CSV table of N, CA, C and O in Angstrom, one decimal:
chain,number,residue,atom,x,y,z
A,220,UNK,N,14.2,13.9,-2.7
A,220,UNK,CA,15.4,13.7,-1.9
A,220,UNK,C,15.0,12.8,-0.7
A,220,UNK,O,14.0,13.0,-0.1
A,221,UNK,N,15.7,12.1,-0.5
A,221,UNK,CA,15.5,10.8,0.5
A,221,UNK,C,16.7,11.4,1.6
A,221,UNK,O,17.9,11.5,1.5
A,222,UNK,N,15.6,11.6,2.7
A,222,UNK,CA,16.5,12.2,4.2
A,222,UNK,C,16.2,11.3,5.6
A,222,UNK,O,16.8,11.7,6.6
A,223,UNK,N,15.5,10.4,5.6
A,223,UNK,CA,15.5,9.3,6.4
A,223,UNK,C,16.2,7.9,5.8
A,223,UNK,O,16.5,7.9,4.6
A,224,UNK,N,16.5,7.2,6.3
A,224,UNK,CA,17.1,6.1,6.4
A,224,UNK,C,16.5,4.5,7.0
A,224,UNK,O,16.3,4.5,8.3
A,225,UNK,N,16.4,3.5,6.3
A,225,UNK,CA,15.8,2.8,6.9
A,225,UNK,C,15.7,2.0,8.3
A,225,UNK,O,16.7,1.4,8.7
A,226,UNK,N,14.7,2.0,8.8
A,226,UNK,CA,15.0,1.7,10.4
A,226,UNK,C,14.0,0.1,10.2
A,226,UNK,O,12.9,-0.1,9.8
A,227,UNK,N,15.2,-0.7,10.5
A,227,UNK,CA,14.7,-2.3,10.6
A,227,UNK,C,14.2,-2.6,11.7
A,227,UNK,O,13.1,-3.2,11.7
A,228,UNK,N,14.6,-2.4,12.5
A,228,UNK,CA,13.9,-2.1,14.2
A,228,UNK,C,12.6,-1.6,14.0
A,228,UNK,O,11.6,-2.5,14.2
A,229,UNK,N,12.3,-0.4,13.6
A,229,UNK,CA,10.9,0.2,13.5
A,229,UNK,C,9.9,-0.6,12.9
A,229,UNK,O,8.8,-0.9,13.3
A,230,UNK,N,10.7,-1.2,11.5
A,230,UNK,CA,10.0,-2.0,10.4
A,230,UNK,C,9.2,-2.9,11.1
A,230,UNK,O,8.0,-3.1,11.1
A,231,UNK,N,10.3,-3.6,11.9
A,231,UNK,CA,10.2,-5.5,13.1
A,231,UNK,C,8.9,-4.8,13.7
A,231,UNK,O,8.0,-5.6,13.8
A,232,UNK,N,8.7,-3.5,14.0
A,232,UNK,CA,7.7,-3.4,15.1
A,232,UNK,C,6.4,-3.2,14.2
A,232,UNK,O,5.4,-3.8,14.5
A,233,UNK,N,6.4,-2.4,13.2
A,233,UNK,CA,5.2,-2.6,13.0
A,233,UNK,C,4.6,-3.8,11.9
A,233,UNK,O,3.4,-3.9,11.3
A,234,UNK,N,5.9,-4.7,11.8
A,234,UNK,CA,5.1,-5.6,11.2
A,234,UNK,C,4.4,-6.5,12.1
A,234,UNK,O,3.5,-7.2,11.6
A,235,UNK,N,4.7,-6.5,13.5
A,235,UNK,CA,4.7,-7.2,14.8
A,235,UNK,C,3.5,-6.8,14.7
A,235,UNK,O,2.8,-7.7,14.2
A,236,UNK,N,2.6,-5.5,15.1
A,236,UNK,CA,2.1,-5.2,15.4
A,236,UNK,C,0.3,-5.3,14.3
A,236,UNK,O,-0.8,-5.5,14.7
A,237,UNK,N,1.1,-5.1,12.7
A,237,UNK,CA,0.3,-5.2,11.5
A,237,UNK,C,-0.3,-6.9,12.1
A,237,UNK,O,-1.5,-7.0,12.4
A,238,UNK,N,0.3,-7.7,12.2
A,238,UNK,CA,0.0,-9.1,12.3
A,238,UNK,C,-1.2,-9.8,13.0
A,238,UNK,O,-1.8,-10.8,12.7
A,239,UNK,N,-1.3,-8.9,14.0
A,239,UNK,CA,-2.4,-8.9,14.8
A,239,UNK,C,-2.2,-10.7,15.7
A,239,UNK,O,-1.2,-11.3,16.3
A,240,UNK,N,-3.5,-11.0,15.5
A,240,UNK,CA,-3.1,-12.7,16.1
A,240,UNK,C,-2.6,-13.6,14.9
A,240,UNK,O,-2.4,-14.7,15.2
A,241,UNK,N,-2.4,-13.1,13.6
A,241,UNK,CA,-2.1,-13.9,12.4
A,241,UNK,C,-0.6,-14.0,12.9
A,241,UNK,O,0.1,-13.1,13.4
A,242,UNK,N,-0.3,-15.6,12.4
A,242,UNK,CA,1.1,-15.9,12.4
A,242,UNK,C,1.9,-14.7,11.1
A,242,UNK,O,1.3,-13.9,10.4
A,243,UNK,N,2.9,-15.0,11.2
A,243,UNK,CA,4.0,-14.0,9.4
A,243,UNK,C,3.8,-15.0,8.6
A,243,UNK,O,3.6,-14.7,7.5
A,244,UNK,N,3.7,-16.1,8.8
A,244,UNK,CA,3.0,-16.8,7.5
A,244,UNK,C,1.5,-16.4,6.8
A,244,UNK,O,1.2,-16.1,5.6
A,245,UNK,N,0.7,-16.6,8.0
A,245,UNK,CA,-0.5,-15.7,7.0
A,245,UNK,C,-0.6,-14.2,7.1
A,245,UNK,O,-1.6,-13.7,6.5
A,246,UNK,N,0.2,-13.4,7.9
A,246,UNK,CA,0.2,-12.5,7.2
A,246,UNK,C,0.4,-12.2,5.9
A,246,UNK,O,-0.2,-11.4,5.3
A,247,UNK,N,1.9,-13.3,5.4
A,247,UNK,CA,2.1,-12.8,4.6
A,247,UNK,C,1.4,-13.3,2.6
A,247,UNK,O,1.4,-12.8,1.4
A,248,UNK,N,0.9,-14.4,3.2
A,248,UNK,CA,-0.3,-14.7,2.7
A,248,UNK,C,-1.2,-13.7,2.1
A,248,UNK,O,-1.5,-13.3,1.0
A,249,UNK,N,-1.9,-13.4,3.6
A,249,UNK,CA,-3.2,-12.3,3.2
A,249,UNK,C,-2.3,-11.3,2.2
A,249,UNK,O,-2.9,-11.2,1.1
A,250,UNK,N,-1.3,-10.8,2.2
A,250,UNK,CA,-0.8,-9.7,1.7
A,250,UNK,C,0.0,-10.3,0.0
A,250,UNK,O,0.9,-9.8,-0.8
A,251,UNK,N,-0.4,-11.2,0.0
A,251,UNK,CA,0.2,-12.2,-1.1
A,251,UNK,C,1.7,-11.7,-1.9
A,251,UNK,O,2.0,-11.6,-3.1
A,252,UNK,N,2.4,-11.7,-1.0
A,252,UNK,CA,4.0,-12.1,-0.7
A,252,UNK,C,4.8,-12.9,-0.3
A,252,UNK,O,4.5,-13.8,0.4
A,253,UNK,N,5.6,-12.6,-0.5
A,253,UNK,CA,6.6,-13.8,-0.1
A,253,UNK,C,7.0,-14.3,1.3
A,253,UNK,O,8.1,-13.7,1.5
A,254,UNK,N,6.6,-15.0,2.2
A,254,UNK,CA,6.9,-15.1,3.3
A,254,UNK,C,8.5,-15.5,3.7
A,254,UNK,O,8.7,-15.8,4.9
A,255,UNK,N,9.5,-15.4,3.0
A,255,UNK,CA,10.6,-15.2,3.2
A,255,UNK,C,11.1,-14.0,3.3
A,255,UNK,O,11.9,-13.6,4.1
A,256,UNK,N,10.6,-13.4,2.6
A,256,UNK,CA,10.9,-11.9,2.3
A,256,UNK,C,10.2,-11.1,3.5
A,256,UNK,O,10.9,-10.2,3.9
A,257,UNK,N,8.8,-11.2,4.1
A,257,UNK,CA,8.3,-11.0,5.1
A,257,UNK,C,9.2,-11.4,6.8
A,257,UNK,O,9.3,-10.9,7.9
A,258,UNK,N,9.7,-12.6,6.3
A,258,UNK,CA,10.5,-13.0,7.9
A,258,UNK,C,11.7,-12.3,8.2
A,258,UNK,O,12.2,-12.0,9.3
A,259,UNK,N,12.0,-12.1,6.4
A,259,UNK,CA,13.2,-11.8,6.9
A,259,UNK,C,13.2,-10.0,7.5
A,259,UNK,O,13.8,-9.6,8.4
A,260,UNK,N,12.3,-9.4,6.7
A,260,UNK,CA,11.7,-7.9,7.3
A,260,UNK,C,11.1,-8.0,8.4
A,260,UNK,O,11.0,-6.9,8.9
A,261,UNK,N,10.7,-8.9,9.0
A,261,UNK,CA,10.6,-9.0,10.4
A,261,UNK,C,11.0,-9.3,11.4
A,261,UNK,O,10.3,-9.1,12.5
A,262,UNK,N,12.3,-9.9,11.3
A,262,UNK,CA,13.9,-10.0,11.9
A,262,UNK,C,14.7,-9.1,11.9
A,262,UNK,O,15.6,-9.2,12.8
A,263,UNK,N,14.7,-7.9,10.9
A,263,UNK,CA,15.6,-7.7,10.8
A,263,UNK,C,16.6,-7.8,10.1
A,263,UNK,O,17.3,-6.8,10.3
A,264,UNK,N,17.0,-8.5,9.4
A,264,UNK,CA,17.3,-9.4,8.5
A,264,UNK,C,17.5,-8.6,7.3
A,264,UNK,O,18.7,-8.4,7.0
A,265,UNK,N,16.8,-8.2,6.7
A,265,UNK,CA,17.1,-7.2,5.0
A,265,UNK,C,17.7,-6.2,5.1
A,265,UNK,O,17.3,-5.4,5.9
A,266,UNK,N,18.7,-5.7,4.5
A,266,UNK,CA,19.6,-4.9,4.4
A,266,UNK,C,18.5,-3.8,3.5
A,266,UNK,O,18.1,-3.0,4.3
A,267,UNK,N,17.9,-3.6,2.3
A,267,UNK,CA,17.7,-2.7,1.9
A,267,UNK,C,16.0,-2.6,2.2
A,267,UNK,O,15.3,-3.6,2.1
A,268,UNK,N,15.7,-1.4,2.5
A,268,UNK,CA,14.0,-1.7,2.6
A,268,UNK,C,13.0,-1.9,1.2
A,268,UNK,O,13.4,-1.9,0.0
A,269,UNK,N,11.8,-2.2,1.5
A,269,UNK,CA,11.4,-2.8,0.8
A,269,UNK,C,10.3,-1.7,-0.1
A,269,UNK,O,9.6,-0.7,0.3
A,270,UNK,N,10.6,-2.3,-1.2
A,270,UNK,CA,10.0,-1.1,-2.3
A,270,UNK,C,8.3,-1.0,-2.0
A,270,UNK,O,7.5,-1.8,-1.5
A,271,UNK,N,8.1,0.5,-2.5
A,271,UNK,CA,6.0,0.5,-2.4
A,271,UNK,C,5.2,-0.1,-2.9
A,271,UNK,O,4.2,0.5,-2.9
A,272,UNK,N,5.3,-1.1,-3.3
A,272,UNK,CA,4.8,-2.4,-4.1
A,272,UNK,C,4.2,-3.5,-3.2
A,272,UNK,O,3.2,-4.2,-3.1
A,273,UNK,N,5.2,-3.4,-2.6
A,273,UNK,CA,5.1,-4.3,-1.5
A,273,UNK,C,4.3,-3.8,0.1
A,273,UNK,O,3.5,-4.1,1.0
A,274,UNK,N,5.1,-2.9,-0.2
A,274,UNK,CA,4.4,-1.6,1.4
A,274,UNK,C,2.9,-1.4,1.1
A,274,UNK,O,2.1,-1.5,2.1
A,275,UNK,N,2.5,-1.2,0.1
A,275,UNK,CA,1.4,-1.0,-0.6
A,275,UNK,C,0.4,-2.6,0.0
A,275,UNK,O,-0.5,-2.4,0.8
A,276,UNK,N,0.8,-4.1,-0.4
A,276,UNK,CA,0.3,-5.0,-0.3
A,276,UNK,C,0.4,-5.2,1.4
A,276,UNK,O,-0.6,-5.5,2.1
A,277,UNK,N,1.5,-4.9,1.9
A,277,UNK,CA,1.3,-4.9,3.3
A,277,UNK,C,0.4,-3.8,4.3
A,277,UNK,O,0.0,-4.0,5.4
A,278,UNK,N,0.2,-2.6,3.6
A,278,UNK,CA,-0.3,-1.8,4.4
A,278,UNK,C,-2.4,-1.9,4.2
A,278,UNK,O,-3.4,-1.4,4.8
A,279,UNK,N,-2.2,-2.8,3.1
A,279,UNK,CA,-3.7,-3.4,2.8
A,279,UNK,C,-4.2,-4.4,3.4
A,279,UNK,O,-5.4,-4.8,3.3
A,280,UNK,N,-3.0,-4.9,4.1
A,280,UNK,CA,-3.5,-6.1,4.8
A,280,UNK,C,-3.1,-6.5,6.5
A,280,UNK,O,-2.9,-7.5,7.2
A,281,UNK,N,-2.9,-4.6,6.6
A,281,UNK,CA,-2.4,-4.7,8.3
A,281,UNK,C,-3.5,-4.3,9.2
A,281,UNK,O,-4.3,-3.4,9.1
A,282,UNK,N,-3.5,-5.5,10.3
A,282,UNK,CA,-4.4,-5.1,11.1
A,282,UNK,C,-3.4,-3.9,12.7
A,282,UNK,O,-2.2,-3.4,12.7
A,283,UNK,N,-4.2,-3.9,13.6
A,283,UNK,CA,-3.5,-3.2,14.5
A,283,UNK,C,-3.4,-1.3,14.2
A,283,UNK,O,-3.0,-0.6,15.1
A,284,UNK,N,-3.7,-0.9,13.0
A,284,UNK,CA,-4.1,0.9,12.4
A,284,UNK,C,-2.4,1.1,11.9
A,284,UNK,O,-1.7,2.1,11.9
A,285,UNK,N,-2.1,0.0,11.5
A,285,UNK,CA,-0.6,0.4,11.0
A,285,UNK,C,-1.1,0.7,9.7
A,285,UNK,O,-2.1,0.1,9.3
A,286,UNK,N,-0.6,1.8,9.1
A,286,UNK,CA,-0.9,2.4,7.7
A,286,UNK,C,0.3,2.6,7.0
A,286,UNK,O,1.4,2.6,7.4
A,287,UNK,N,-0.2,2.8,5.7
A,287,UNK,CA,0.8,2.7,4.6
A,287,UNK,C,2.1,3.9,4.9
A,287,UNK,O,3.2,3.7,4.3
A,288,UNK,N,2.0,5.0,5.8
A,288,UNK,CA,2.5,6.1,5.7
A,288,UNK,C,3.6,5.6,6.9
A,288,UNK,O,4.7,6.1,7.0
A,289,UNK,N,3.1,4.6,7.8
A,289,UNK,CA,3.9,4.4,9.1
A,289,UNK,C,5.7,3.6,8.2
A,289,UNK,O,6.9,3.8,8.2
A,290,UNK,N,4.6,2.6,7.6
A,290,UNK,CA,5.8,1.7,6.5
A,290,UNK,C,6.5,2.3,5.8
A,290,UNK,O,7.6,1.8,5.4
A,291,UNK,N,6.1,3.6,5.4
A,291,UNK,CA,7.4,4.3,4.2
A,291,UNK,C,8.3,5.2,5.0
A,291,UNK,O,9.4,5.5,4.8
A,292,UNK,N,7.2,5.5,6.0
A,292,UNK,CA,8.4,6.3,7.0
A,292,UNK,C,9.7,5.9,7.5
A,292,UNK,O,10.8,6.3,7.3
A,293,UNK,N,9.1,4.7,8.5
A,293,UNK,CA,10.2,3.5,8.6
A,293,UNK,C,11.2,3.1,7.8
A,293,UNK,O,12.4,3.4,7.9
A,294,UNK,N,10.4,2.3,6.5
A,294,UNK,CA,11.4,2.1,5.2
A,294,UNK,C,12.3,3.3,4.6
A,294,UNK,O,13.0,3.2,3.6
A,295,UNK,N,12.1,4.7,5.5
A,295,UNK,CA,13.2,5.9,5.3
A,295,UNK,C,12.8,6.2,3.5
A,295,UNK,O,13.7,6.4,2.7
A,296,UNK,N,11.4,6.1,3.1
A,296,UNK,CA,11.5,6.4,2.0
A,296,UNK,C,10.3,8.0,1.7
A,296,UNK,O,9.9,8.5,0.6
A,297,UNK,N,10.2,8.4,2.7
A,297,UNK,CA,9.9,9.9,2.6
A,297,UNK,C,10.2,11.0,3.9
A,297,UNK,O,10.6,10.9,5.1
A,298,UNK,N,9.8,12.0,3.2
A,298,UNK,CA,10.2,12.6,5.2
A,298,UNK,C,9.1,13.0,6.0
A,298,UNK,O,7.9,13.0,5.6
A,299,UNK,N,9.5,13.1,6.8
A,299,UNK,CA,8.5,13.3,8.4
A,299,UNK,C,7.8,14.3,7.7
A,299,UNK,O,8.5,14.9,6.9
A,300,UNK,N,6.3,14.9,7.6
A,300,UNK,CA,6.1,16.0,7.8
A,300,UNK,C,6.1,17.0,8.9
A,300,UNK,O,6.1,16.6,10.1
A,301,UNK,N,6.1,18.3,8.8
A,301,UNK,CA,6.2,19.0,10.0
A,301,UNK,C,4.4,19.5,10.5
A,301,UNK,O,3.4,19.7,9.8
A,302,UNK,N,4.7,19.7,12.0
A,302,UNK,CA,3.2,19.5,12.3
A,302,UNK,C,3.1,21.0,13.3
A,302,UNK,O,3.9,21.1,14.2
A,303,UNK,N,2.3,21.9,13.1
A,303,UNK,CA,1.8,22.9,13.4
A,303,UNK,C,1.0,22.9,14.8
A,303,UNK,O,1.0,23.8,15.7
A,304,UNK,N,0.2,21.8,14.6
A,304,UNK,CA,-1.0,21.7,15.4
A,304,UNK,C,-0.7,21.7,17.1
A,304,UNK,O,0.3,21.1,17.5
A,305,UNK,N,-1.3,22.1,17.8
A,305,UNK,CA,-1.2,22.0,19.2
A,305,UNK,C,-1.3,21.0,19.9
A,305,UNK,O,-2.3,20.4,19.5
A,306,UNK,N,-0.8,20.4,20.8
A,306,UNK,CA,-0.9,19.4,21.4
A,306,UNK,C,-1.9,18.9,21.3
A,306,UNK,O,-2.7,19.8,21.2
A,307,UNK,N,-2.5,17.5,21.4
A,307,UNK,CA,-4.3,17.5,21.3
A,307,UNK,C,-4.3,16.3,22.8
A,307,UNK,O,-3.3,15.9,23.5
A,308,UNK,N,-6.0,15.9,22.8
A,308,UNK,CA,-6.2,15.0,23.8
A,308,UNK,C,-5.1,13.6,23.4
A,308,UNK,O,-4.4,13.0,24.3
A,309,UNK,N,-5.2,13.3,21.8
A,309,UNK,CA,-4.7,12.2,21.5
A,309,UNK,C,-3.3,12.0,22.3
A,309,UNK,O,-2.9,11.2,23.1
A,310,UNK,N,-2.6,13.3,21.8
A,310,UNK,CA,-1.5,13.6,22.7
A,310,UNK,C,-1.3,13.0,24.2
A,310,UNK,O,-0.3,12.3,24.5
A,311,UNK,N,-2.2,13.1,25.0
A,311,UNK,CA,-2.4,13.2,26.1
A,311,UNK,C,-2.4,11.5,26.8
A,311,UNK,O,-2.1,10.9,27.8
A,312,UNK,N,-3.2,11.2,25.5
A,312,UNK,CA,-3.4,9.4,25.6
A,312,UNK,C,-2.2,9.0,25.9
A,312,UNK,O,-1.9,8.6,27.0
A,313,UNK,N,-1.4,9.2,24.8
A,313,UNK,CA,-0.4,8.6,24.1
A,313,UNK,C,0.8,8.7,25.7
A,313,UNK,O,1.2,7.7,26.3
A,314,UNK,N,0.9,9.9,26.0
A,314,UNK,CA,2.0,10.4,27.2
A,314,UNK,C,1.2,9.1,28.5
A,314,UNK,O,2.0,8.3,29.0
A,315,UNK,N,0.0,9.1,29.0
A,315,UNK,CA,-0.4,8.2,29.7
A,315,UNK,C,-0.1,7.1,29.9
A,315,UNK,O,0.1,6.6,31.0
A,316,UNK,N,0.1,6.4,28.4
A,316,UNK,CA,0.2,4.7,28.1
A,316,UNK,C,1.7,4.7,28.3
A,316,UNK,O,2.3,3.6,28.6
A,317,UNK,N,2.2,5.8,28.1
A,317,UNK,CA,4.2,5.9,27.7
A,317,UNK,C,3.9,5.6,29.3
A,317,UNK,O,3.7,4.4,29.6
A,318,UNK,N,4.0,6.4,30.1
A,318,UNK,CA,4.4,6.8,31.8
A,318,UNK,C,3.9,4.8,32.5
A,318,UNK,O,4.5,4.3,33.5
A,319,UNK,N,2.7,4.3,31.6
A,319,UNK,CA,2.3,3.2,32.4
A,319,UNK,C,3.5,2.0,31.9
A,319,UNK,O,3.6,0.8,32.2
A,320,UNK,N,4.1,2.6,31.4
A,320,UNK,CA,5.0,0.9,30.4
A,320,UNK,C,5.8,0.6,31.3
A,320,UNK,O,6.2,1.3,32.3
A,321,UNK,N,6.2,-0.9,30.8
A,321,UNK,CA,7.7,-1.2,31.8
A,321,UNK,C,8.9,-0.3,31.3
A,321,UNK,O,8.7,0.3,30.3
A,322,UNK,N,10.1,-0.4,32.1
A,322,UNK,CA,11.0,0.5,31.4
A,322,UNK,C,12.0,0.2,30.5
A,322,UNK,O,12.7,1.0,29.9
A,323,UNK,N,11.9,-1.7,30.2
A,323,UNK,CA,12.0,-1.7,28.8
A,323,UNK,C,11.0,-1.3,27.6
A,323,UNK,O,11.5,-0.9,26.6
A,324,UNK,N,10.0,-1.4,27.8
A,324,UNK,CA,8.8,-1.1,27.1
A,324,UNK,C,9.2,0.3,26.6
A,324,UNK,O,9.6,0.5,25.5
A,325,UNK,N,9.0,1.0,27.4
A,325,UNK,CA,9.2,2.6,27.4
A,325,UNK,C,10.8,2.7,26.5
A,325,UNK,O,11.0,3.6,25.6
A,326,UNK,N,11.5,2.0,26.8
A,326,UNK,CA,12.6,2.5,26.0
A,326,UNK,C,12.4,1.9,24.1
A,326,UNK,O,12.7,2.5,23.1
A,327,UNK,N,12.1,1.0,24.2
A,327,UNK,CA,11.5,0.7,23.0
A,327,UNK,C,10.6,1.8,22.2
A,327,UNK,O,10.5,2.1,21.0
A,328,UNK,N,9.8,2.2,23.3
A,328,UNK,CA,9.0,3.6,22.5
A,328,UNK,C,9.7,4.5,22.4
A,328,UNK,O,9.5,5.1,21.3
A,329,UNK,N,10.8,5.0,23.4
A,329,UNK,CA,11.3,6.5,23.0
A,329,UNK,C,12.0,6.0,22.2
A,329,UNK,O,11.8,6.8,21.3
A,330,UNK,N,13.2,5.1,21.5
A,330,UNK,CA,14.1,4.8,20.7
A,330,UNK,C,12.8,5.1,19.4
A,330,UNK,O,13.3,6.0,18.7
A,331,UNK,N,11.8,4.9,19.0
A,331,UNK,CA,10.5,5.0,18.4
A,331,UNK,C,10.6,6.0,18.5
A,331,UNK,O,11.8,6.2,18.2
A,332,UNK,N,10.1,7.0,18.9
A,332,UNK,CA,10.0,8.5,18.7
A,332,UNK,C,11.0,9.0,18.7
A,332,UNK,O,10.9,10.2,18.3
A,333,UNK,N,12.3,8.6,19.1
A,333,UNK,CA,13.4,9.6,18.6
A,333,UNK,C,13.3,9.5,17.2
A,333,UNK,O,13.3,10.6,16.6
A,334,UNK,N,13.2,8.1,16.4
A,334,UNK,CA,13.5,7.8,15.0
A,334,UNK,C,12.4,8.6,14.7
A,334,UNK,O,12.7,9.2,13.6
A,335,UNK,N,11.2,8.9,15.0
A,335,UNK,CA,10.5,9.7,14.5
A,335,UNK,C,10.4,11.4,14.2
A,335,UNK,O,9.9,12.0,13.3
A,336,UNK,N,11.1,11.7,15.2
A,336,UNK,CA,10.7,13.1,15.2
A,336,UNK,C,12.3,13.5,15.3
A,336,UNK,O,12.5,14.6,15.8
A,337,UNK,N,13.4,12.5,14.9
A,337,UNK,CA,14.7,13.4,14.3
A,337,UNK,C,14.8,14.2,13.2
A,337,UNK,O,14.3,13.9,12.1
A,338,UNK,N,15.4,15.0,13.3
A,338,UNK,CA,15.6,16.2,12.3
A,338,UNK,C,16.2,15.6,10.9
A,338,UNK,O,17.4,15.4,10.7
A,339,UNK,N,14.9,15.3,9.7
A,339,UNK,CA,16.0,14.8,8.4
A,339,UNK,C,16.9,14.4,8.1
A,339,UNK,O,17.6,14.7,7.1
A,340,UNK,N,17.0,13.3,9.0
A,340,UNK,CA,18.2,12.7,8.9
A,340,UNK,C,19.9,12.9,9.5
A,340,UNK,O,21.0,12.5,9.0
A,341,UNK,N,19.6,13.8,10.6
A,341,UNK,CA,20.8,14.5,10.4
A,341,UNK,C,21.5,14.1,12.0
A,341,UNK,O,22.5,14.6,12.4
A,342,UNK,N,20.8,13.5,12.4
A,342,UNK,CA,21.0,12.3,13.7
A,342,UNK,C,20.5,11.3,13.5
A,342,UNK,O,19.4,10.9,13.2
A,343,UNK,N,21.8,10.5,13.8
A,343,UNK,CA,21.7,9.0,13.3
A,343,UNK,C,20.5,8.3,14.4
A,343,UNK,O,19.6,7.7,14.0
A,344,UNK,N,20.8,8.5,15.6
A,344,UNK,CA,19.6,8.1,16.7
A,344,UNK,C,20.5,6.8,17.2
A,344,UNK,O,19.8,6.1,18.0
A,345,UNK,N,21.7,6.4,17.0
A,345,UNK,CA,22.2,5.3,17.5
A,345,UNK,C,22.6,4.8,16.5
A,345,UNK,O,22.1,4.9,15.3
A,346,UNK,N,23.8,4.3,16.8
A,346,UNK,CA,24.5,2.8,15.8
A,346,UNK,C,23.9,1.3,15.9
A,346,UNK,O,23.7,0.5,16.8
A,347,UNK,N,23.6,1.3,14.1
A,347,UNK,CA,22.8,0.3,13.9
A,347,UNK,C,23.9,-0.6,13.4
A,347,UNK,O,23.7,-1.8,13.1
């Protein structure tokens, strides 16, 4: 059952991010795809997300610790797991870097973590 939905925003960010200093052309190169199909997933631009085939080729060839699981989450093609564990130091990093951002920055991340840690789909998180 598919209970996320795809977030193109999310997607823009971590291909942004996967890219590292490589232009989307050689990213999408290294990942030997289509670089139309790449721009336009990185715009924003595609209506439907992009199958594991492709997430697979992109998540092999992202720099920046973007991983395959970040991409399917985004692409709304599995659900969140639920997490038990207690806050950790990483935790702690993470709240640090948030508090130092500009406050557009910062709003870019919590719109990010809302999409992340909404309940199964059952809040849209904003009209897209």
């Amino acid at each position: 059952m598919q209970e996320n939905r795809f977030n193109k925003k999310i997607f823009s960010m971590l291909i942004e991010r996967a890219c590292g200093d490589r232009s989307i052309h050689r990213f999408a190169k290294d990942a030997d795809i289509s670089y139309v199909q790449l721009r336009k997933l990185h715009a924003g631009l595609q209506e439907n997300p992009p199958g594991k085939k492709l997430i697979k080729k992109l998540s092999e060839n992202s720099l920046g610790g973007v991983e395959y699981e970040d991409y399917i989450f985004a692409a709304g093609l599995c659900e969140k797991k639920k997490s038990a564990d207690a806050p950790s130091s990483h935790d702690a990093r993470i709240l640090e870097k948030l508090s130092s951002l500009s406050a557009g920055q910062r709003k870019t991340a919590e719109e990010f973590i809302d999409f992340l840690s909404r309940p199964g789909g059952k809040k849209s998180g904003g009209a897209r």
